[in-house]
Short mmCIF file of C-alpha atoms in Angstrom, two decimals:
data_model
loop_
_atom_site.label_atom_id
_atom_site.label_comp_id
_atom_site.label_asym_id
_atom_site.label_seq_id
_atom_site.Cartn_x
_atom_site.Cartn_y
_atom_site.Cartn_z
CA MET A 1150 18.26 40.95 -94.41
CA HIS A 1151 17.71 37.62 -92.71
CA PRO A 1152 16.24 34.91 -94.93
CA VAL A 1153 12.71 33.75 -94.28
CA ARG A 1154 12.63 30.23 -92.89
CA HIS A 1155 11.08 27.44 -94.86
CA SER A 1156 8.83 25.03 -92.98
CA VAL A 1157 10.61 22.93 -90.37
CA ARG A 1158 9.06 19.55 -89.64
CA HIS A 1159 8.87 18.24 -86.09
CA SER A 1160 6.91 15.51 -84.39
CA VAL A 1161 3.46 16.39 -83.05
CA ARG A 1162 2.69 14.85 -79.66
CA HIS A 1163 -1.06 15.38 -79.55
CA SER A 1164 -3.94 15.26 -82.00
CA VAL A 1165 -5.52 18.62 -82.79
CA SER A 1166 -9.17 18.95 -81.80
CA HIS A 1167 -10.04 22.47 -83.01
CA PRO A 1168 -7.27 23.60 -85.41
CA MET A 1169 -6.42 27.27 -85.60
CA VAL A 1170 -3.74 28.89 -87.74
CA LYS A 1171 -1.70 30.96 -85.32
CA PRO A 1172 -3.23 34.45 -85.55
CA ALA A 1173 0.01 36.16 -84.50
CA LEU A 1174 1.45 35.65 -88.00
CA ARG A 1175 0.15 37.66 -90.97
CA ARG A 1176 -0.17 35.78 -94.25
CA GLY A 1177 0.79 36.82 -97.77
CA TRP A 1178 1.26 35.11 -101.14
CA ARG A 1179 4.80 35.31 -102.47
CA ASP A 1180 3.60 33.84 -105.76
CA LEU A 1181 0.73 31.64 -106.99
CA ASN A 1182 2.04 28.57 -105.14
CA THR A 1183 3.94 29.89 -102.13
CA LEU A 1184 2.43 31.32 -98.96
CA GLN A 1185 4.40 33.27 -96.37
CA PHE A 1186 3.37 33.25 -92.72
CA GLY A 1187 4.67 36.18 -90.70
CA MET A 1188 6.55 39.40 -91.48
CA ALA A 1189 9.47 39.55 -89.04
CA PRO A 1190 12.38 37.28 -90.08
CA ALA A 1191 12.75 35.75 -86.60
CA HIS A 1192 9.49 33.81 -86.89
CA ALA A 1193 8.38 34.14 -90.53
CA MET A 1194 8.00 30.94 -92.53
CA VAL A 1195 7.34 30.02 -96.16
CA LEU A 1196 5.08 27.10 -97.06
CA GLY A 1197 4.64 25.64 -100.54
CA PRO A 1198 3.53 24.42 -102.91
CA MET A 1199 0.01 25.50 -102.00
CA ASP A 1200 -2.92 26.04 -104.35
CA THR A 1201 -5.42 28.89 -104.00
CA ALA A 1202 -8.25 26.55 -102.88
CA THR A 1203 -6.15 25.32 -99.98
CA GLY A 1204 -5.19 28.90 -99.21
CA SER A 1205 -8.84 29.84 -99.02
CA PHE A 1206 -9.53 26.87 -96.75
CA LEU A 1207 -7.03 28.27 -94.24
CA ASP A 1208 -9.60 30.93 -93.32
CA LEU A 1209 -11.75 28.16 -91.84
CA LEU A 1210 -8.97 27.13 -89.46
CA ASP A 1211 -9.96 29.66 -86.80
CA GLY A 1212 -10.54 27.34 -83.86
CA THR A 1213 -14.34 27.33 -84.09
CA ARG A 1214 -14.63 24.02 -85.97
CA GLY A 1215 -13.68 20.46 -85.10
CA MET A 1216 -12.10 18.08 -87.57
CA PRO A 1217 -15.39 16.43 -88.72
CA MET A 1218 -16.86 19.80 -89.69
CA LEU A 1219 -13.63 20.85 -91.40
CA ARG A 1220 -13.64 17.67 -93.48
CA ASP A 1221 -17.21 18.43 -94.57
CA GLU A 1222 -16.25 21.98 -95.50
CA GLY A 1223 -13.28 20.65 -97.45
CA ARG A 1224 -15.51 18.34 -99.49
CA LYS A 1225 -17.86 21.25 -100.25
CA MET A 1226 -14.88 23.24 -101.55
CA GLY A 1227 -13.86 20.34 -103.79
CA LEU A 1228 -10.72 19.38 -101.90
CA PRO A 1229 -9.59 15.74 -102.34
CA GLU A 1230 -10.36 13.13 -99.68
CA GLY A 1231 -7.74 13.23 -96.94
CA HIS A 1232 -6.49 16.66 -98.02
CA VAL A 1233 -7.80 18.42 -94.91
CA ASP A 1234 -6.14 15.97 -92.53
CA GLY A 1235 -2.89 16.20 -94.46
CA LEU A 1236 -2.99 19.99 -94.40
CA VAL A 1237 -3.67 20.12 -90.66
CA GLU A 1238 -0.82 17.70 -89.99
CA ARG A 1239 1.52 19.66 -92.23
CA LEU A 1240 0.70 22.95 -90.54
CA ALA A 1241 1.09 21.37 -87.11
CA ARG A 1242 4.49 19.91 -87.99
CA SER A 1243 5.57 23.32 -89.28
CA GLY A 1244 4.67 24.98 -85.98
CA LEU A 1245 1.98 27.10 -87.61
CA LEU A 1246 -1.05 25.52 -85.99
CA ASP A 1247 -2.62 25.98 -82.58
CA ASP A 1248 -5.47 24.14 -80.88
CA ALA A 1249 -8.30 26.32 -79.56
CA THR A 1250 -9.21 23.67 -76.97
CA GLY A 1251 -5.74 22.34 -76.12
CA GLY A 1252 -3.43 22.90 -73.20
CA GLY A 1253 -4.97 20.69 -70.54
CA SER A 1254 -7.12 21.38 -67.49
CA ALA A 1255 -5.20 24.48 -66.35
CA ALA A 1256 -5.74 26.03 -69.78
CA ASP A 1257 -9.44 25.17 -69.63
CA ALA A 1258 -9.68 26.92 -66.26
CA LEU A 1259 -8.00 29.99 -67.72
CA ARG A 1260 -10.38 30.06 -70.70
CA LYS A 1261 -13.32 30.22 -68.30
CA LYS A 1262 -11.91 33.50 -66.96
CA LYS A 1263 -12.66 35.48 -70.11
CA GLU A 1264 -11.75 38.91 -68.69
CA VAL A 1265 -8.43 37.56 -67.45
CA LEU A 1266 -7.64 35.81 -70.73
CA ASP A 1267 -8.54 38.94 -72.71
CA ARG A 1268 -5.94 40.84 -70.68
CA LEU A 1269 -3.39 38.14 -71.49
CA ARG A 1270 -4.15 37.66 -75.19
CA PRO A 1271 -1.05 39.59 -76.37
CA GLU A 1272 1.09 37.31 -74.17
CA LEU A 1273 -0.71 34.28 -75.57
CA ALA A 1274 -0.08 35.41 -79.15
CA SER A 1275 3.59 35.99 -78.39
CA LEU A 1276 3.97 32.59 -76.74
CA SER A 1277 2.45 30.94 -79.79
CA LEU A 1278 5.45 32.12 -81.81
CA VAL A 1279 7.91 30.15 -79.69
CA ALA A 1280 5.74 27.21 -78.60
CA PRO A 1281 5.57 24.91 -81.65
CA GLU A 1282 3.06 22.32 -80.41
CA PRO A 1283 -0.67 23.01 -80.77
CA GLY A 1284 -1.96 24.00 -77.32
CA ASP A 1285 1.51 24.64 -75.90
CA ALA A 1286 1.13 28.43 -75.79
CA VAL A 1287 -1.97 28.48 -73.61
CA GLU A 1288 -0.52 25.67 -71.50
CA ARG A 1289 2.56 27.77 -70.76
CA LEU A 1290 0.43 30.83 -70.07
CA ALA A 1291 -1.77 28.89 -67.66
CA ALA A 1292 1.31 27.42 -65.96
CA ARG A 1293 2.54 30.91 -65.09
CA ARG A 1294 -0.33 31.24 -62.60
CA SER A 1295 1.23 28.58 -60.35
CA LEU A 1296 4.71 30.15 -60.28
CA ARG A 1297 6.22 32.17 -57.43
CA VAL A 1298 8.72 34.96 -58.00
CA GLU A 1299 10.35 37.22 -55.44
CA VAL A 1300 11.82 40.60 -56.40
CA ARG A 1301 14.29 42.04 -53.92
CA GLY A 1302 14.40 45.79 -54.35
CA ALA A 1303 11.53 48.26 -54.70
CA GLY A 1304 13.12 51.06 -56.67
CA ARG A 1305 12.59 52.34 -60.18
CA VAL A 1306 13.71 49.02 -61.65
CA GLY A 1307 12.35 46.51 -59.16
CA VAL A 1308 8.74 47.65 -58.94
CA VAL A 1309 8.28 48.07 -62.69
CA LEU A 1310 9.90 44.68 -63.24
CA ALA A 1311 7.61 43.02 -60.69
CA ALA A 1312 4.54 44.71 -62.18
CA LEU A 1313 5.48 43.45 -65.64
CA LEU A 1314 5.75 39.87 -64.38
CA ALA A 1315 2.42 40.10 -62.58
CA GLY A 1316 0.78 41.70 -65.60
CA ALA A 1317 2.12 38.89 -67.81
CA GLY A 1318 0.27 36.31 -65.72
CA VAL A 1319 2.82 35.13 -63.14
CA GLY A 1320 0.63 34.05 -60.22
CA GLU A 1321 2.60 35.22 -57.18
CA VAL A 1322 5.05 38.11 -57.43
CA ASP A 1323 6.30 39.39 -54.09
CA VAL A 1324 8.48 42.47 -53.58
CA ARG A 1325 10.78 42.89 -50.60
CA ASP A 1326 12.55 46.06 -49.43
CA ILE A 1327 12.93 48.35 -46.43
CA GLY A 1328 12.37 52.02 -45.72
CA CYS A 1329 9.81 54.45 -47.08
CA VAL A 1330 9.08 55.68 -50.59
CA GLU A 1331 11.14 58.70 -51.60
CA PRO A 1332 10.21 61.13 -54.38
CA TRP A 1333 12.95 59.70 -56.60
CA ASP A 1334 11.48 56.18 -56.32
CA VAL A 1335 8.41 57.21 -58.32
CA ALA A 1336 8.24 55.86 -61.86
CA PRO A 1337 5.55 55.30 -64.52
CA GLY A 1338 4.34 51.72 -64.16
CA GLY A 1339 5.97 51.49 -60.74
CA LEU A 1340 5.46 53.42 -57.51
CA PRO A 1341 2.96 56.28 -57.91
CA ALA A 1342 3.52 59.78 -56.54
CA GLU A 1343 0.79 59.33 -53.92
CA SER A 1344 2.84 56.56 -52.28
CA ILE A 1345 5.63 58.93 -51.21
CA GLY A 1346 6.21 58.52 -47.50
CA GLU A 1347 4.58 55.08 -47.28
CA ARG A 1348 6.45 51.92 -46.45
CA ARG A 1349 8.26 51.02 -49.64
CA GLN A 1350 7.49 47.31 -49.49
CA GLU A 1351 3.76 47.78 -48.94
CA ALA A 1352 3.47 50.39 -51.68
CA ALA A 1353 5.34 48.12 -54.09
CA ARG A 1354 3.11 45.15 -53.34
CA ARG A 1355 0.02 47.27 -53.93
CA ALA A 1356 1.37 48.45 -57.29
CA VAL A 1357 2.14 44.89 -58.35
CA HIS A 1358 -1.28 43.68 -57.24
CA GLY A 1359 -2.89 46.42 -59.35
CA ALA A 1360 -0.97 45.27 -62.43
CA ALA A 1361 -2.06 41.63 -62.17
CA PRO A 1362 -5.00 40.55 -64.37
CA ASP A 1363 -6.17 38.07 -61.75
CA ARG A 1364 -5.53 36.86 -58.24
CA PRO A 1365 -3.43 33.68 -58.01
CA PRO A 1366 -5.34 30.42 -57.61
CA ARG A 1367 -6.44 29.82 -54.03
CA THR A 1368 -4.69 27.03 -52.15
CA SER A 1369 -5.49 25.19 -48.95
CA SER A 1370 -3.29 25.55 -45.88
CA LYS A 1371 -1.81 22.12 -46.64
CA GLU A 1372 -1.01 23.16 -50.21
CA ARG A 1373 0.50 26.43 -49.01
CA GLY A 1374 2.79 24.49 -46.71
CA THR A 1375 3.86 22.27 -49.58
CA LYS A 1376 4.48 25.33 -51.73
CA GLU A 1377 6.77 26.82 -49.08
CA VAL A 1378 8.76 23.59 -49.06
CA ARG A 1379 9.09 23.72 -52.82
CA GLY A 1380 10.50 27.22 -52.65
CA LEU A 1381 10.49 29.98 -55.24
CA SER A 1382 10.54 29.58 -59.00
CA LEU A 1383 12.90 32.55 -59.33
CA VAL A 1384 14.39 35.35 -57.23
CA ILE A 1385 15.30 38.65 -58.91
CA LEU A 1386 17.83 40.87 -57.17
CA ALA A 1387 17.15 44.47 -58.24
CA PRO A 1388 18.83 46.61 -55.55
CA ARG A 1389 18.35 50.37 -55.36
CA ASP A 1390 22.01 50.72 -54.33
CA ASP A 1391 24.10 51.08 -57.48
CA LEU A 1392 27.16 49.51 -55.80
CA ALA A 1393 25.12 46.35 -55.17
CA VAL A 1394 24.33 46.36 -58.90
CA HIS A 1395 27.92 46.87 -60.03
CA ALA A 1396 29.54 44.59 -57.45
CA PRO A 1397 26.89 42.24 -56.04
CA ASP A 1398 27.93 40.82 -52.67
CA PRO A 1399 28.30 37.01 -53.03
CA ALA A 1400 27.21 36.62 -49.40
CA ALA A 1401 23.76 38.02 -50.28
CA ALA A 1402 23.10 35.00 -52.50
CA GLU A 1403 24.58 32.26 -50.31
CA ALA A 1404 21.16 31.07 -49.15
CA LEU A 1405 19.91 31.01 -52.75
CA LEU A 1406 22.89 28.92 -53.86
CA ALA A 1407 22.52 26.58 -50.91
CA SER A 1408 18.82 26.00 -51.63
CA GLY A 1409 19.40 25.70 -55.38
CA THR A 1410 17.14 28.68 -56.15
CA PRO A 1411 17.62 30.25 -59.61
CA HIS A 1412 18.23 34.01 -59.36
CA LEU A 1413 18.66 36.92 -61.75
CA TYR A 1414 20.46 40.23 -61.21
CA ALA A 1415 19.21 43.54 -62.63
CA GLY A 1416 19.73 47.24 -61.94
CA VAL A 1417 21.33 50.54 -62.91
CA VAL A 1418 24.77 51.83 -61.95
CA GLU A 1419 25.93 55.34 -62.92
CA GLY A 1420 23.96 55.47 -66.15
CA THR A 1421 24.64 51.85 -67.13
CA GLY A 1422 21.87 49.29 -67.14
CA VAL A 1423 22.70 45.73 -66.14
CA VAL A 1424 20.68 42.54 -66.66
CA GLY A 1425 22.24 39.27 -65.54
CA PRO A 1426 23.65 36.94 -64.81
CA LEU A 1427 20.83 34.46 -64.46
CA VAL A 1428 22.36 32.03 -61.99
CA LEU A 1429 21.40 28.38 -62.09
CA PRO A 1430 23.14 27.15 -58.92
CA GLY A 1431 25.94 24.74 -59.65
CA ASP A 1432 25.39 25.21 -63.37
CA THR A 1433 26.27 28.77 -64.40
CA GLY A 1434 28.57 31.49 -63.06
CA CYS A 1435 27.34 33.31 -59.94
CA ALA A 1436 28.17 36.57 -58.12
CA GLY A 1437 31.13 34.83 -56.49
CA CYS A 1438 32.46 33.81 -59.91
CA LEU A 1439 32.00 37.41 -61.11
CA ASP A 1440 33.92 38.77 -58.12
CA ARG A 1441 36.81 36.27 -58.37
CA GLY A 1442 37.09 36.81 -62.11
CA ARG A 1443 37.46 40.55 -61.55
CA VAL A 1444 40.19 39.99 -58.98
CA ASP A 1445 42.07 37.82 -61.48
CA ARG A 1446 41.93 40.58 -64.09
CA ASP A 1447 42.49 43.49 -61.70
CA PRO A 1448 44.33 42.87 -58.38
CA THR A 1449 43.19 46.29 -57.10
CA TRP A 1450 39.51 45.34 -57.36
CA PRO A 1451 39.10 44.33 -53.67
CA ARG A 1452 40.65 47.63 -52.56
CA LEU A 1453 38.22 49.62 -54.71
CA VAL A 1454 35.18 47.69 -53.53
CA ALA A 1455 36.21 48.12 -49.88
CA GLN A 1456 36.46 51.91 -50.38
CA TRP A 1457 33.09 52.08 -52.18
CA ARG A 1458 31.36 50.10 -49.45
CA SER A 1459 32.88 52.01 -46.55
CA GLY A 1460 32.64 55.48 -48.08
CA ARG A 1461 29.80 57.94 -47.81
CA GLN A 1462 26.72 56.58 -49.55
CA ARG A 1463 24.85 58.71 -52.09
CA LYS A 1464 21.20 59.30 -51.28
CA VAL A 1465 20.17 59.62 -54.93
CA HIS A 1466 21.75 57.50 -57.65
CA ALA A 1467 21.95 58.10 -61.40
CA CYS A 1468 18.99 56.09 -62.66
CA ASP A 1469 16.92 57.90 -65.26
CA LEU A 1470 13.43 56.69 -66.09
CA THR A 1471 14.10 55.50 -69.62
CA LEU A 1472 17.13 53.41 -68.67
CA ALA A 1473 15.32 51.97 -65.65
CA ALA A 1474 12.39 51.04 -67.90
CA CYS A 1475 14.74 49.38 -70.41
CA VAL A 1476 16.38 47.32 -67.66
CA ALA A 1477 13.06 46.34 -66.11
CA GLY A 1478 11.67 45.29 -69.50
CA LEU A 1479 14.70 43.26 -70.53
CA ALA A 1480 15.00 41.58 -67.13
CA ALA A 1481 11.29 40.73 -67.11
CA GLY A 1482 11.63 39.26 -70.61
CA HIS A 1483 14.55 37.07 -69.57
CA ALA A 1484 12.71 36.02 -66.41
CA LEU A 1485 9.58 35.05 -68.35
CA ALA A 1486 11.60 33.11 -70.91
CA PHE A 1487 13.18 31.14 -68.07
CA LEU A 1488 9.87 30.57 -66.30
CA ASP A 1489 8.31 29.40 -69.58
CA GLY A 1490 10.98 26.73 -69.97
CA GLU A 1491 13.64 28.42 -72.13
CA LEU A 1492 17.22 29.35 -71.30
CA PRO A 1493 17.73 33.11 -71.92
CA SER A 1494 21.05 34.61 -72.95
CA SER A 1495 21.55 36.09 -69.46
CA ALA A 1496 22.36 32.60 -68.13
CA GLY A 1497 26.06 33.01 -67.34
CA ALA A 1498 26.26 36.53 -68.81
CA ARG A 1499 25.59 40.18 -67.98
CA TRP A 1500 23.86 42.38 -70.54
CA GLU A 1501 24.92 46.02 -70.24
CA ALA A 1502 23.94 49.28 -71.93
CA SER A 1503 24.89 52.86 -71.10
CA VAL A 1504 23.25 56.20 -71.81
CA PRO A 1505 22.94 57.88 -74.19
CA GLY A 1506 23.62 55.21 -76.84
CA LEU A 1507 21.93 52.25 -75.10
CA ASP A 1508 23.98 49.77 -77.12
CA TRP A 1509 23.31 46.45 -75.38
CA HIS A 1510 26.20 44.00 -75.27
CA ALA A 1511 26.83 40.82 -73.29
CA ARG A 1512 29.76 40.12 -70.98
CA PRO A 1513 30.20 36.42 -70.15
CA ILE A 1514 30.43 35.40 -66.49
CA TRP A 1515 32.65 32.33 -66.51
CA SER A 1516 32.39 29.83 -63.69
CA HIS A 1517 35.46 30.26 -61.47
CA PRO A 1518 37.41 27.23 -60.18
CA ALA A 1519 37.90 28.85 -56.76
CA CYS A 1520 34.21 29.62 -56.26
CA PRO A 1521 32.36 27.22 -53.94
CA CYS A 1522 29.22 27.37 -56.13
CA GLY A 1523 30.46 24.28 -57.99
CA ALA A 1524 29.72 25.48 -61.51
CA ALA A 1525 33.36 25.22 -62.58
CA GLU A 1526 33.62 21.68 -61.23
CA LYS A 1527 30.60 20.66 -63.28
CA ALA A 1528 32.12 22.25 -66.37
CA LYS A 1529 35.09 19.91 -66.03
CA GLY A 1530 32.72 17.08 -66.88
CA GLU A 1531 32.33 18.29 -70.44
CA ARG A 1532 33.27 15.56 -72.84
CA VAL A 1533 35.04 16.00 -76.15
CA SER A 1534 33.53 14.44 -79.26
CA GLU A 1535 35.44 12.29 -81.70
CA GLU A 1536 35.81 15.36 -83.92
CA GLY A 1537 37.46 17.24 -81.07
CA GLU A 1538 34.54 19.62 -80.47
CA PRO A 1539 33.48 20.15 -76.85
CA HIS A 1540 30.06 18.92 -75.81
CA GLU A 1541 28.21 21.12 -73.37
CA THR A 1542 27.02 19.59 -70.16
CA MET A 1543 23.54 18.10 -70.15
CA ALA A 1544 22.14 21.07 -68.23
CA ARG A 1545 23.40 23.60 -70.77
CA GLN A 1546 22.63 21.53 -73.82
CA GLN A 1547 18.96 20.86 -73.13
CA PRO A 1548 16.18 23.44 -72.89
CA TYR A 1549 15.22 24.17 -69.30
CA ALA A 1550 11.79 22.60 -69.82
CA ALA A 1551 13.42 19.30 -70.79
CA ARG A 1552 15.15 19.01 -67.41
CA LEU A 1553 12.34 20.03 -65.07
CA SER A 1554 12.21 16.46 -63.83
CA GLY A 1555 15.77 16.80 -62.57
CA THR A 1556 17.54 19.28 -60.33
CA TRP A 1557 15.18 22.23 -60.77
CA ARG A 1558 11.79 20.56 -60.31
CA ALA A 1559 11.70 21.63 -56.66
CA HIS A 1560 11.52 25.30 -57.60
CA VAL A 1561 8.57 25.31 -59.99
#
C-alpha cells in the first residue's frame, strides 16, 4: 500500500478571495489531532495537528463566504485572532484549497454558463487534484475552450477519442478522414448506426459536436486568421489502417515536424492497443526515430514493411469495441494532460496492451541520431552534474506549462 502524503508546502501566488476546501477529496479523522484529506493514495494527504474546533470550521470553507465573513465566524466559534487566516494559508500551501471566484476573466465567463459548467464539474473536480494553486483548476478548464485539436482518423478509436476531448471542454476538435461510414465503424460514444453510408468525416464531426457541452467562443474574421497562423494545439493521428498504427509512415508527419506541431499517435493493430508516442518536434522521438530504431534492431524490418504496404489490404481489421474504447480513453487522457500543461508519459514512449490481458506497458522511443527531426542532436546538449548524474534538457526537465513562453507558444 502506498503511504499517504503529508502536507507539502509550496508558495501561493495569489490571495484567496472565497476559500473552498477542494470538494473532490473526502475527509476523515485518523485520530483526535490528525485529519486525512482524500482516500486514494495518489492524492490523499494528512494534515495535523488539528483540533476539533478547527475541523468544524472547515465546513464553512465552501466558497460562499469571503475572508471578512469567515473571520467573523471564526470569532463566534472561539477561534484565536489570526487563526482563520493562518488556516487558509496553510490549506492553500498544502494544495487543499480552491478559490470559488478565482481563475481570471475566462473562468468568470465560464461560470456564467451554468449549464455548461455543470456538464464539466467532474472535469473541474479532477483538475483540482493536480492543480495546486487556488483557482488554477477552473483556469485550466476555461483555457481548454480556446484550444484547437485535430484528430486524423474517424474509426472506432478516432471518433470516440475526439468526442471525449470535446466533452471534456476542448473548444475546437476537428476530425478528418475520407470515405463513407461502414457498419464496422460504429461504436458506442462514436459513430452511430444511423450514420452508415454517410461521409465518414461529416458523420464524425456531427458526433463530436453532439458530445461538446458548448460551442467554442466566437471569434472575428481577424481573430480567425490569427488563429490559423498560430496553428493547432495538438494533432492526434488515429488511423483506421492497422499498418499505419504499427508502422506509422514518417512522411505523414513531415509537415507537423516542420511546423513544430505536437502530435500523438493512437490506434489498434491486430488486437494490440497503442498510445504514443507524443511527439514534441525536436524534443522527443518521432515516427522517424521509431522506424530507424527498428531497422537497427531488425535489418529485415524494411522488407516486412514493404510487403505489408504493397500486399492486399484487409477491409476489416481486428479492433474490438472494448480495446478501442481503452485506447481512445487513454489517448484522450494523455492529450488532455498535455493540453493542460503537463507532460504525460507518452512523450517519447508507446503504451501498448493486448487482448485478452490488457496489461499496459511502455516502450521507450529513443531519439535517433540519423533522424532529421533533431531530437537526438538536442539530447547531446545534456550536461553532467558534478556528481556525474545526467541533467535532462530544459524542455524535458520543466513542466510543459513552464515553457509555454518558448518554443511551443505558437501552438496554443
